[in-house]
Short mmCIF file of N, CA and C in Angstrom, two decimals:
data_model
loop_
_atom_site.label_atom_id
_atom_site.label_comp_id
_atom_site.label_asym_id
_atom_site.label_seq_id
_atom_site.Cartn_x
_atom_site.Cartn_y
_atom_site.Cartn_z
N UNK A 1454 4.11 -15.53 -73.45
CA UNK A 1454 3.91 -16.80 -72.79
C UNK A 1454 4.69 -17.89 -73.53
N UNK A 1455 5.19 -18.82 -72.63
CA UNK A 1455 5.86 -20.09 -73.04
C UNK A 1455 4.61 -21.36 -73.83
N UNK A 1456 4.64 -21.60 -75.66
CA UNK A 1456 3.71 -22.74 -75.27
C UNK A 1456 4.10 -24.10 -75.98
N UNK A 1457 3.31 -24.81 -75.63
CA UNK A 1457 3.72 -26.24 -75.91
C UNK A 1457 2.13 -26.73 -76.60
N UNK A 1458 2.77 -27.67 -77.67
CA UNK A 1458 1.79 -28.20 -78.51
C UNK A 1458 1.26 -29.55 -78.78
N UNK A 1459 0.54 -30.27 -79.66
CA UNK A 1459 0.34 -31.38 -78.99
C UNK A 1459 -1.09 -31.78 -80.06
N UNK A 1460 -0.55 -32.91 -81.40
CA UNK A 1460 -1.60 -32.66 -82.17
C UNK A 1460 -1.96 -34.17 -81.91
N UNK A 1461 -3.66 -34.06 -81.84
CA UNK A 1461 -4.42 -35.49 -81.91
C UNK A 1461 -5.24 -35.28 -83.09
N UNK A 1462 -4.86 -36.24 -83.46
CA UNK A 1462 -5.44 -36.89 -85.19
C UNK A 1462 -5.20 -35.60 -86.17
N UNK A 1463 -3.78 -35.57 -86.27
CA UNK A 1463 -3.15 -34.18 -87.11
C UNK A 1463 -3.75 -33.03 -86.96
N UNK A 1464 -4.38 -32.85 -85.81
CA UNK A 1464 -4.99 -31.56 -85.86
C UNK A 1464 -3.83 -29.92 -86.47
N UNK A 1465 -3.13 -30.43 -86.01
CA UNK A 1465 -2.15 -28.63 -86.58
C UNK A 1465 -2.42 -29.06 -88.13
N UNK A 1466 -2.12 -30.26 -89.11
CA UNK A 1466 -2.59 -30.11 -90.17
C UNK A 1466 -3.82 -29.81 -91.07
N UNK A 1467 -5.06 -30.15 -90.35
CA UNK A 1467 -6.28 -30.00 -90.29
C UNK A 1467 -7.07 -28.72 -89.92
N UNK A 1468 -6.05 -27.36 -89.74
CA UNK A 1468 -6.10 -26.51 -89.42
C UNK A 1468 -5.45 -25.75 -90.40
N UNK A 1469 -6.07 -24.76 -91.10
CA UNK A 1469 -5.61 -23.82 -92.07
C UNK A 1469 -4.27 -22.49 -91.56
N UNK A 1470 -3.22 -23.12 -92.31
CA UNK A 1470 -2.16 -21.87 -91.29
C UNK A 1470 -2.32 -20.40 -91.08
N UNK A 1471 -3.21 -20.08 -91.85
CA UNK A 1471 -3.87 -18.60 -91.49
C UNK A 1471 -4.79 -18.66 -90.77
N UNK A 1472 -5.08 -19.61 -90.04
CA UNK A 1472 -5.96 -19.13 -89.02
C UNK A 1472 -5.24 -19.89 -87.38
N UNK A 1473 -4.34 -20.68 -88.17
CA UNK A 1473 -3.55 -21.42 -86.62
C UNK A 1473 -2.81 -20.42 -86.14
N UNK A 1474 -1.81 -19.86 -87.37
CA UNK A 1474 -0.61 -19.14 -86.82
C UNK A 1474 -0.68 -17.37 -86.10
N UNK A 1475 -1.93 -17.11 -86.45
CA UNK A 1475 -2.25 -15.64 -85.44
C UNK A 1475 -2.09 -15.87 -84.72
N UNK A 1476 -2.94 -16.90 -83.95
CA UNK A 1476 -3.33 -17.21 -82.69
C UNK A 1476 -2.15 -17.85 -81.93
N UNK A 1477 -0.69 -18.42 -82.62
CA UNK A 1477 -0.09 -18.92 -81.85
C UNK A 1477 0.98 -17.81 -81.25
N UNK A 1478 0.91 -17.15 -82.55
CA UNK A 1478 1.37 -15.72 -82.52
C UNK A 1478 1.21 -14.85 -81.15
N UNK A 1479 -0.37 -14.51 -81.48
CA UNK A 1479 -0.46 -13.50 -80.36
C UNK A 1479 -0.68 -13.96 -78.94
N UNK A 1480 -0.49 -15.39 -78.68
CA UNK A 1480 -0.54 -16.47 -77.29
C UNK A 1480 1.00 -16.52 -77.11
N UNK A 1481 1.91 -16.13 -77.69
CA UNK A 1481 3.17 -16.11 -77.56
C UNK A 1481 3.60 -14.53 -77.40
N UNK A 1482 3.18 -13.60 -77.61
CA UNK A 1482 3.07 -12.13 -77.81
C UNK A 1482 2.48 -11.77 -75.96
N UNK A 1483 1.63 -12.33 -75.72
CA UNK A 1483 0.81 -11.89 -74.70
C UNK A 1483 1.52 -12.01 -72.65
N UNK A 1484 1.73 -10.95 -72.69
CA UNK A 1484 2.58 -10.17 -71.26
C UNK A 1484 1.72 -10.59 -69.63
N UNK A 1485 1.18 -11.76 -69.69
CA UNK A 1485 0.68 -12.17 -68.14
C UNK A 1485 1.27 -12.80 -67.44
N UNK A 1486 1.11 -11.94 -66.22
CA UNK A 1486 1.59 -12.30 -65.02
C UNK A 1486 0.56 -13.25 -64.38
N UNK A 1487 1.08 -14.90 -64.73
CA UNK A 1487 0.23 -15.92 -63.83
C UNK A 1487 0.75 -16.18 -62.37
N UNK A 1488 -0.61 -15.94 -61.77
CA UNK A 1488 -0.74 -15.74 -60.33
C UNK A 1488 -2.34 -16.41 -59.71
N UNK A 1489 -2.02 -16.72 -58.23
CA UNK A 1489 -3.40 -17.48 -57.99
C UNK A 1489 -4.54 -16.67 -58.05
N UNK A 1490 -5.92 -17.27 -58.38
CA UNK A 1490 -6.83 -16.00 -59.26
C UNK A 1490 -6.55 -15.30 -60.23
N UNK A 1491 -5.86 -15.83 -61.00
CA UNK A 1491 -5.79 -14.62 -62.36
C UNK A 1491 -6.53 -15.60 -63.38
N UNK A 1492 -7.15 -16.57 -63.40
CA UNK A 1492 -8.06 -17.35 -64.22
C UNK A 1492 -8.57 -16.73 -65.13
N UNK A 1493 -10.06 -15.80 -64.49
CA UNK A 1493 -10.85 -15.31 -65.21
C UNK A 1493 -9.94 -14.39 -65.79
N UNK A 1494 -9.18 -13.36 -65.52
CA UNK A 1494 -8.55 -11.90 -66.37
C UNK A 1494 -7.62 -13.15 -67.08
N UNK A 1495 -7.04 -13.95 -67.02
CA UNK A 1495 -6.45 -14.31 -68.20
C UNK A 1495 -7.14 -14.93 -69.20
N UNK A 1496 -8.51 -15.23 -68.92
CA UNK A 1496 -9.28 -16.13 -70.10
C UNK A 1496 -9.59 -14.77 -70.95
N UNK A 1497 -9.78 -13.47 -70.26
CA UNK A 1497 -10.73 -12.49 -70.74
C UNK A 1497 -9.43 -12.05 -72.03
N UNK A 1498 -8.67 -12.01 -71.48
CA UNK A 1498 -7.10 -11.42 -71.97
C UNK A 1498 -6.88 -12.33 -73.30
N UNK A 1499 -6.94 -13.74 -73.41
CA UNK A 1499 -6.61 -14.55 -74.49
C UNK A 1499 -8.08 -14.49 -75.49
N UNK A 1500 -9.42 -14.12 -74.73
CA UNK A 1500 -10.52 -14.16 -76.05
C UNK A 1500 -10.74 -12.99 -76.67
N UNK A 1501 -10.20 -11.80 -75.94
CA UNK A 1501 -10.07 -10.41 -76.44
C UNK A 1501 -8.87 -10.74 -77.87
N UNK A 1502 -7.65 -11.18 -77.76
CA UNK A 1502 -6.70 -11.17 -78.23
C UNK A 1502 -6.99 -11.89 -79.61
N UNK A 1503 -7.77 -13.44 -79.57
CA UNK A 1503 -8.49 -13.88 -80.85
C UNK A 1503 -9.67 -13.52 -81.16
N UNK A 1504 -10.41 -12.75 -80.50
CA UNK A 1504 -11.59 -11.82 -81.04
C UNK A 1504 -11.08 -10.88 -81.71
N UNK A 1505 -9.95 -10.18 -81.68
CA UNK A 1505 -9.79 -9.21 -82.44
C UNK A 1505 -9.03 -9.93 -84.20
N UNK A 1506 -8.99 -11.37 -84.50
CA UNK A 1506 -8.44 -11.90 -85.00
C UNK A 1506 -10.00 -12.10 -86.19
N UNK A 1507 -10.68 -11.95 -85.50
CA UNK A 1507 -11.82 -12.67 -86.25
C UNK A 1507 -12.78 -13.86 -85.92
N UNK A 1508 -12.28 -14.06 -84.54
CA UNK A 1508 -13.04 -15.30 -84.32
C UNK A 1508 -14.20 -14.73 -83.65
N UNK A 1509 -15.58 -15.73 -83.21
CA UNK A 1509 -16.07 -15.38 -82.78
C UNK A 1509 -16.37 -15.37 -81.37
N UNK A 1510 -17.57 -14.73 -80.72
CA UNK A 1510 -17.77 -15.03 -79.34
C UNK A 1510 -18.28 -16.02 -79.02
N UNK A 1511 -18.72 -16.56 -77.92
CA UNK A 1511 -19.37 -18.38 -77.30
C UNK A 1511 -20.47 -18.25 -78.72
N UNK A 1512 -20.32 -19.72 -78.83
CA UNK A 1512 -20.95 -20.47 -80.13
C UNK A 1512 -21.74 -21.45 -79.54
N UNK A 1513 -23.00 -21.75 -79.88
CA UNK A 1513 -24.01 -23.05 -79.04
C UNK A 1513 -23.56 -24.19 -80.24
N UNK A 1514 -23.70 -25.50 -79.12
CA UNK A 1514 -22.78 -26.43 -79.84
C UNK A 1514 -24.45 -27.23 -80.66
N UNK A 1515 -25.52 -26.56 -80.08
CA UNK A 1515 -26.64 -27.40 -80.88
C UNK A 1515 -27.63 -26.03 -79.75
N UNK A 1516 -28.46 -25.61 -81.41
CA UNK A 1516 -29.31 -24.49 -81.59
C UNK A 1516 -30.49 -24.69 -80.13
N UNK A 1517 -30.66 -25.88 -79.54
CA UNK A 1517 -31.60 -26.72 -78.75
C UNK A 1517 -31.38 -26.39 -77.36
N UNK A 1518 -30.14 -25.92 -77.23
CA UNK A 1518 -29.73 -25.83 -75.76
C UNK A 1518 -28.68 -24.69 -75.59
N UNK A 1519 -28.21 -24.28 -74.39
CA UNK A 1519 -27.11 -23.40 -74.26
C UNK A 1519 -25.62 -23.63 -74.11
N UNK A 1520 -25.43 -24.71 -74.22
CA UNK A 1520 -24.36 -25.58 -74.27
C UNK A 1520 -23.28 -24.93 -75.10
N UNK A 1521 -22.05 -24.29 -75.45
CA UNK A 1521 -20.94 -23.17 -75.95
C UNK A 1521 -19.78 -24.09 -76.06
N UNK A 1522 -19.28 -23.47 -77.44
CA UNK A 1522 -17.56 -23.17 -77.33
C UNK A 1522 -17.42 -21.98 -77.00
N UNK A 1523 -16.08 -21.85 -76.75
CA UNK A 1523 -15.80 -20.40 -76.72
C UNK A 1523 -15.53 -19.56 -77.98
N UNK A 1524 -15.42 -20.39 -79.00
CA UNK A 1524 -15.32 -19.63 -80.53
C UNK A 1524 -15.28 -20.93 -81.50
N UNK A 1525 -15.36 -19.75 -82.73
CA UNK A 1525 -15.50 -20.59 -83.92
C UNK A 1525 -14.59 -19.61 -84.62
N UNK A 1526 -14.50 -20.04 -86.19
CA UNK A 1526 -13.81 -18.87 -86.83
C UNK A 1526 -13.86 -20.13 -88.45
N UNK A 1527 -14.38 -20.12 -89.42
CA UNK A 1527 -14.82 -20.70 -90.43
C UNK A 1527 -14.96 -22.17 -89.97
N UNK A 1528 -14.02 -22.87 -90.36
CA UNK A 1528 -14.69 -24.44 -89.97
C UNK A 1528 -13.88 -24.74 -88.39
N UNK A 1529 -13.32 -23.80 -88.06
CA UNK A 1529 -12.71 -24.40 -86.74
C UNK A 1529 -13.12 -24.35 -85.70
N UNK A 1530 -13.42 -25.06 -84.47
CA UNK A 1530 -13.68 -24.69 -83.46
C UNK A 1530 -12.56 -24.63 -81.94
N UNK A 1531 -13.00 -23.69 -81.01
CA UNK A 1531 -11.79 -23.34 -80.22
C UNK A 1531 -12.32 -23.30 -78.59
N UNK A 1532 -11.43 -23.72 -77.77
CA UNK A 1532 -11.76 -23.79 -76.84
C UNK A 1532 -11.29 -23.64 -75.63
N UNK A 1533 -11.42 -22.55 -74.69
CA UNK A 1533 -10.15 -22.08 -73.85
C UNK A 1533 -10.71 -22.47 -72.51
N UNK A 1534 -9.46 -23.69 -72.04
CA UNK A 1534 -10.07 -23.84 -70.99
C UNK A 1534 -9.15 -23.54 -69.56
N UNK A 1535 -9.61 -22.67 -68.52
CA UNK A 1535 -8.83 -22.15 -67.43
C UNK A 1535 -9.27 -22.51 -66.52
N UNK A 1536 -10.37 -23.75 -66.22
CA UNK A 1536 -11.05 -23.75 -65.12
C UNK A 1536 -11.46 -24.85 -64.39
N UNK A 1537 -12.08 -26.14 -64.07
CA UNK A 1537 -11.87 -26.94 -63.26
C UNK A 1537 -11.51 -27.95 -64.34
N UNK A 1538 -10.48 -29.42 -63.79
CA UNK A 1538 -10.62 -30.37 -64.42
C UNK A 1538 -11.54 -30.98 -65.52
N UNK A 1539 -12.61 -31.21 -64.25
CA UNK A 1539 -13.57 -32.10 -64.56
C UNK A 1539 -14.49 -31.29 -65.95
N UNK A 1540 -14.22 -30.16 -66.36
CA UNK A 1540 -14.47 -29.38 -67.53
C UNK A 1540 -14.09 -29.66 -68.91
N UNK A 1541 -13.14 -30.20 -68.69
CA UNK A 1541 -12.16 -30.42 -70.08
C UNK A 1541 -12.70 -31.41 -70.88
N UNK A 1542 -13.41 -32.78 -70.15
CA UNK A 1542 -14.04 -33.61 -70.87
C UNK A 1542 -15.11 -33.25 -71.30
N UNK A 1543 -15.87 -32.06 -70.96
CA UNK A 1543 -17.05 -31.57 -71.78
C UNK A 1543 -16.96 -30.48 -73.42
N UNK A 1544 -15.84 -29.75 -72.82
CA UNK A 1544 -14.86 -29.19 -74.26
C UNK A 1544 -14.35 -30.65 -75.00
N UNK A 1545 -14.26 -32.04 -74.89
CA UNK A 1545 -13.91 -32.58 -75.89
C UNK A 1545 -15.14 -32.98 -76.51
N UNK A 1546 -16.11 -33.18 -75.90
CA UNK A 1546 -17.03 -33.72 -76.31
C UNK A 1546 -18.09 -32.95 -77.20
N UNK A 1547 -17.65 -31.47 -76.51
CA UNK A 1547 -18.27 -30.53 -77.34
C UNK A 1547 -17.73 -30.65 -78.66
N UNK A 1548 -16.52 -30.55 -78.67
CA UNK A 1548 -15.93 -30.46 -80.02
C UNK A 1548 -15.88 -31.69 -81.14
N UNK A 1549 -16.44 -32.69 -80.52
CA UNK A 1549 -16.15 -34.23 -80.97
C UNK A 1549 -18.26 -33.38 -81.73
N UNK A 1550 -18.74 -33.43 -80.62
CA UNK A 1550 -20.61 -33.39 -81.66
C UNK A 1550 -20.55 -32.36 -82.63
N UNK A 1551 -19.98 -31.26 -82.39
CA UNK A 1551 -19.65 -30.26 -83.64
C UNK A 1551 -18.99 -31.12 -85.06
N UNK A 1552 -17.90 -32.08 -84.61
CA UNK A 1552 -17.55 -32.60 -85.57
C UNK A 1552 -18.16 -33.26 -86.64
N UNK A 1553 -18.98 -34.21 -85.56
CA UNK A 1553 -19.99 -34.96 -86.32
C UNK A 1553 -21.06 -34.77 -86.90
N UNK A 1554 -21.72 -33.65 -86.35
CA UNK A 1554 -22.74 -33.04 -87.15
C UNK A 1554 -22.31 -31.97 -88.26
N UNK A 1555 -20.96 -32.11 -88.44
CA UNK A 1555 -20.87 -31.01 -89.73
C UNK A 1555 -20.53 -29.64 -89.43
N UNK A 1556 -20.60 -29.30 -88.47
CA UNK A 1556 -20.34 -28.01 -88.13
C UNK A 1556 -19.03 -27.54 -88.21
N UNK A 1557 -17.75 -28.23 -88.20
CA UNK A 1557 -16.58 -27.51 -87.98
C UNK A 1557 -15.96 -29.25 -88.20
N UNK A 1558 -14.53 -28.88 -88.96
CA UNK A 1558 -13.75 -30.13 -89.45
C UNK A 1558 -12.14 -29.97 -88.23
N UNK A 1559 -12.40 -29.16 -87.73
CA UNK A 1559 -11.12 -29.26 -86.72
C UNK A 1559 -11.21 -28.55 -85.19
N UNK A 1560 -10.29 -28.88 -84.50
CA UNK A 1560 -10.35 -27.80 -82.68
C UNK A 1560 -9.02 -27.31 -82.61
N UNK A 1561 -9.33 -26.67 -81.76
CA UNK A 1561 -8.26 -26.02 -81.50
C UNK A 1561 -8.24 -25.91 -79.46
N UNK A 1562 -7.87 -26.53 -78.66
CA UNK A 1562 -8.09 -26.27 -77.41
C UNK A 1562 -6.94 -25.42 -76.54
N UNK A 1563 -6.86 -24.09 -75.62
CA UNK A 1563 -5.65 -23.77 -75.22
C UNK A 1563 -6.00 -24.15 -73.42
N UNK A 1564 -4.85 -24.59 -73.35
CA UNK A 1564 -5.55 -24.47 -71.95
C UNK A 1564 -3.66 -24.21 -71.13
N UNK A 1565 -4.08 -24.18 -69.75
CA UNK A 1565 -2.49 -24.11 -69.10
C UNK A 1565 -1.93 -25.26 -69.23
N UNK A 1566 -0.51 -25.25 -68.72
CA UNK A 1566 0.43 -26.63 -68.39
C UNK A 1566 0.12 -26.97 -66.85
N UNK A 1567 0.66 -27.93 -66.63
CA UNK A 1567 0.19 -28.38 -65.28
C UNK A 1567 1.18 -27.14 -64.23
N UNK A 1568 2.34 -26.67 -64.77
CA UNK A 1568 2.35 -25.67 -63.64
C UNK A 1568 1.94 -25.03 -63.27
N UNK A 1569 1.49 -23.94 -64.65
CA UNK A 1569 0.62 -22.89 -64.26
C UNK A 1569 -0.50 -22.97 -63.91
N UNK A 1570 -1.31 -24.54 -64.22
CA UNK A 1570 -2.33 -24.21 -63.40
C UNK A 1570 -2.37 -24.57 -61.97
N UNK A 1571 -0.84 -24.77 -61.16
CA UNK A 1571 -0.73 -25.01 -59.62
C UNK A 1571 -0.66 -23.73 -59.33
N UNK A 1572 -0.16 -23.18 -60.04
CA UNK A 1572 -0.12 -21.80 -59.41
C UNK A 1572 -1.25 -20.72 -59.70
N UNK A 1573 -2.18 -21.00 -60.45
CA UNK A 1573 -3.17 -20.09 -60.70
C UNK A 1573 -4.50 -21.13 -59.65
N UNK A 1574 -4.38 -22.27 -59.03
CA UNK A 1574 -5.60 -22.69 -58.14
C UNK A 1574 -5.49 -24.18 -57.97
N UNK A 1575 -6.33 -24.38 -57.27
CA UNK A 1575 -6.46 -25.79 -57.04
C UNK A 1575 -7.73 -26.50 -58.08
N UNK A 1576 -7.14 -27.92 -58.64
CA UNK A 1576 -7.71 -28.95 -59.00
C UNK A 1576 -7.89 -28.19 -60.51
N UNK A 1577 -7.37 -27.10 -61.36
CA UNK A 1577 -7.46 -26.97 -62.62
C UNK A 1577 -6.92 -27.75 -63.49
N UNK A 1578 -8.01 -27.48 -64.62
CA UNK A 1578 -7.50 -28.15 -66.04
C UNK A 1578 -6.17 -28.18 -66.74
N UNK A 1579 -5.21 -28.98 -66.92
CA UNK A 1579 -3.75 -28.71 -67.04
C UNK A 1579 -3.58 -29.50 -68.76
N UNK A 1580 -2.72 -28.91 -69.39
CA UNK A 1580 -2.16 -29.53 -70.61
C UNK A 1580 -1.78 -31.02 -70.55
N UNK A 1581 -0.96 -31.37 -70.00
CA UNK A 1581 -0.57 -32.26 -69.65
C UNK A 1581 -1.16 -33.73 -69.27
N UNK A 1582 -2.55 -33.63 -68.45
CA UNK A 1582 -3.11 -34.40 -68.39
C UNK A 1582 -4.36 -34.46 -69.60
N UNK A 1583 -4.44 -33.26 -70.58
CA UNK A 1583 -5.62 -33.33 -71.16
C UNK A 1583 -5.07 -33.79 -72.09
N UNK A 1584 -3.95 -34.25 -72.69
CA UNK A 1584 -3.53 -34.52 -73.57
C UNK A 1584 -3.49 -36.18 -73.53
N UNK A 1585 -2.77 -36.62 -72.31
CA UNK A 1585 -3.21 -38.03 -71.84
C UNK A 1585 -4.37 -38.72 -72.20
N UNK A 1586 -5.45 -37.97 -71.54
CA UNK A 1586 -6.99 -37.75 -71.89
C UNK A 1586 -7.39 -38.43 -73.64
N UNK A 1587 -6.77 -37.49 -74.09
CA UNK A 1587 -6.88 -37.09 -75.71
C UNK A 1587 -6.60 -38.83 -75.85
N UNK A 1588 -5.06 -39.00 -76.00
CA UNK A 1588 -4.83 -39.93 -76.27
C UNK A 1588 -5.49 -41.23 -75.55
N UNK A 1589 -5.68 -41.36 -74.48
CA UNK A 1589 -6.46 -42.61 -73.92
C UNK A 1589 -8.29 -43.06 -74.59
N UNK A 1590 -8.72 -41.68 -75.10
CA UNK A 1590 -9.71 -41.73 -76.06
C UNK A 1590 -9.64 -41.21 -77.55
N UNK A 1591 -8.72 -42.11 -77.62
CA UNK A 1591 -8.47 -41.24 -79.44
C UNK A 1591 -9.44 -42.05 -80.30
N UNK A 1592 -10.02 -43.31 -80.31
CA UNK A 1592 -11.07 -44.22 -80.48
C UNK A 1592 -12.45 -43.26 -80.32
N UNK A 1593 -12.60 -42.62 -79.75
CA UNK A 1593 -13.76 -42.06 -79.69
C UNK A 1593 -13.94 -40.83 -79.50
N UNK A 1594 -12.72 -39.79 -79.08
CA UNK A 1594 -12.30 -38.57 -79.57
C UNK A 1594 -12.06 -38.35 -81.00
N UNK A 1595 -12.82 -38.57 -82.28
CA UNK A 1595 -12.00 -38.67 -83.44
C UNK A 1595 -11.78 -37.15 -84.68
N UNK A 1596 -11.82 -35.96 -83.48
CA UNK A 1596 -11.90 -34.32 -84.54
C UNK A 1596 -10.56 -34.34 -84.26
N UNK A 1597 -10.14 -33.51 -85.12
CA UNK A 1597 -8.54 -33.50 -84.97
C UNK A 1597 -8.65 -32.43 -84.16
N UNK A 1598 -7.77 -31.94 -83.40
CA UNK A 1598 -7.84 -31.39 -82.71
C UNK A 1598 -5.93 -30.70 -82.30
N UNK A 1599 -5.87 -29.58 -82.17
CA UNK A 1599 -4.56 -28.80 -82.09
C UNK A 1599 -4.46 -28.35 -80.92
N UNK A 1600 -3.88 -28.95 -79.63
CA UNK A 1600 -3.32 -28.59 -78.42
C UNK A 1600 -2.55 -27.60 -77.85
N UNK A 1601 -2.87 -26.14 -77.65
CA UNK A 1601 -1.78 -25.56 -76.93
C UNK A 1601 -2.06 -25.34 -75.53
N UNK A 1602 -0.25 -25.45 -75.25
CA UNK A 1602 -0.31 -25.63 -73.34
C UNK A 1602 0.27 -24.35 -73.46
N UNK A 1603 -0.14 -23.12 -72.67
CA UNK A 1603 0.46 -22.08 -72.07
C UNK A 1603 1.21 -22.36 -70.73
N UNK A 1604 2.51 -21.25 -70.25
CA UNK A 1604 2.60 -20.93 -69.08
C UNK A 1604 3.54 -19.92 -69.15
N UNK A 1605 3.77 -19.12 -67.81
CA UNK A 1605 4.58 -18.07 -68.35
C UNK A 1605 5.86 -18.10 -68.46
#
């Protein structure tokens, strides 16, 4: 896959290179054919690929509720998002209360570019605008956080 990056509040620095560079590795390594509906098999495809890295499976963002990342992996937290817009602001926010309560000092979010996600469905979460996002709340987004945009 083709990806593109995109750091808010130095997140690629704030991120230990043994645990950034697998993952950019094997997201650059990885042979999918994006197509409309291939959402779910490609989310399954990218958490298989950093599960076998060491990270873990969905993580509750507070012991109280069921509320998830999709991984952790020592202080980082990660978050793959393939699926509606209006989703993406809850992955920041997830990752912003992890921050603050101590749980994890950096993110890591992958999500598509705005092409691929025209071509994998309507009204998905795209790089491009989440990054906008990022920056229009960097005041109150404040985990660093490491952006990759996939597409094929």
């Amino acid at each position: 896959m083709q990806l593109y990056m995109y750091n808010h509040h130095l997140g690629e620095q704030a991120i230990p290179t043994d645990i950034l560079e697998p993952i950019i590795q094997s997201l650059e390594s990885i042979q999918f054919e994006i197509k409309k509906g291939c959402a779910s098999n490609l989310r399954e495809t990218i958490k298989r690929q950093i599960q076998l890295q060491g990270w873990s499976g969905e993580t509750r963002v507070d012991k109280s509720n069921n509320i998830t990342i999709t991984s952790m992996k020592d202080n980082v937290g990660l978050c793959l998002q393939t699926g509606n817009v209006g989703r993406f602001y809850a992955d920041m926010l997830k990752l912003q209360t992890l921050y603050l309560n101590g749980k994890i000092e950096s993110g890591i979010t992958i999500i598509p570019t705005n092409n691929a996600a025209k071509i994998m469905g309507g009204n998905l979460a795209n790089y491009e605008r989440y990054i906008r996002e990022l920056d229009l709340y960097k005041k109150i987004i404040t985990i660093p956080i490491h952006v990759i945009g996939f597409e094929e």
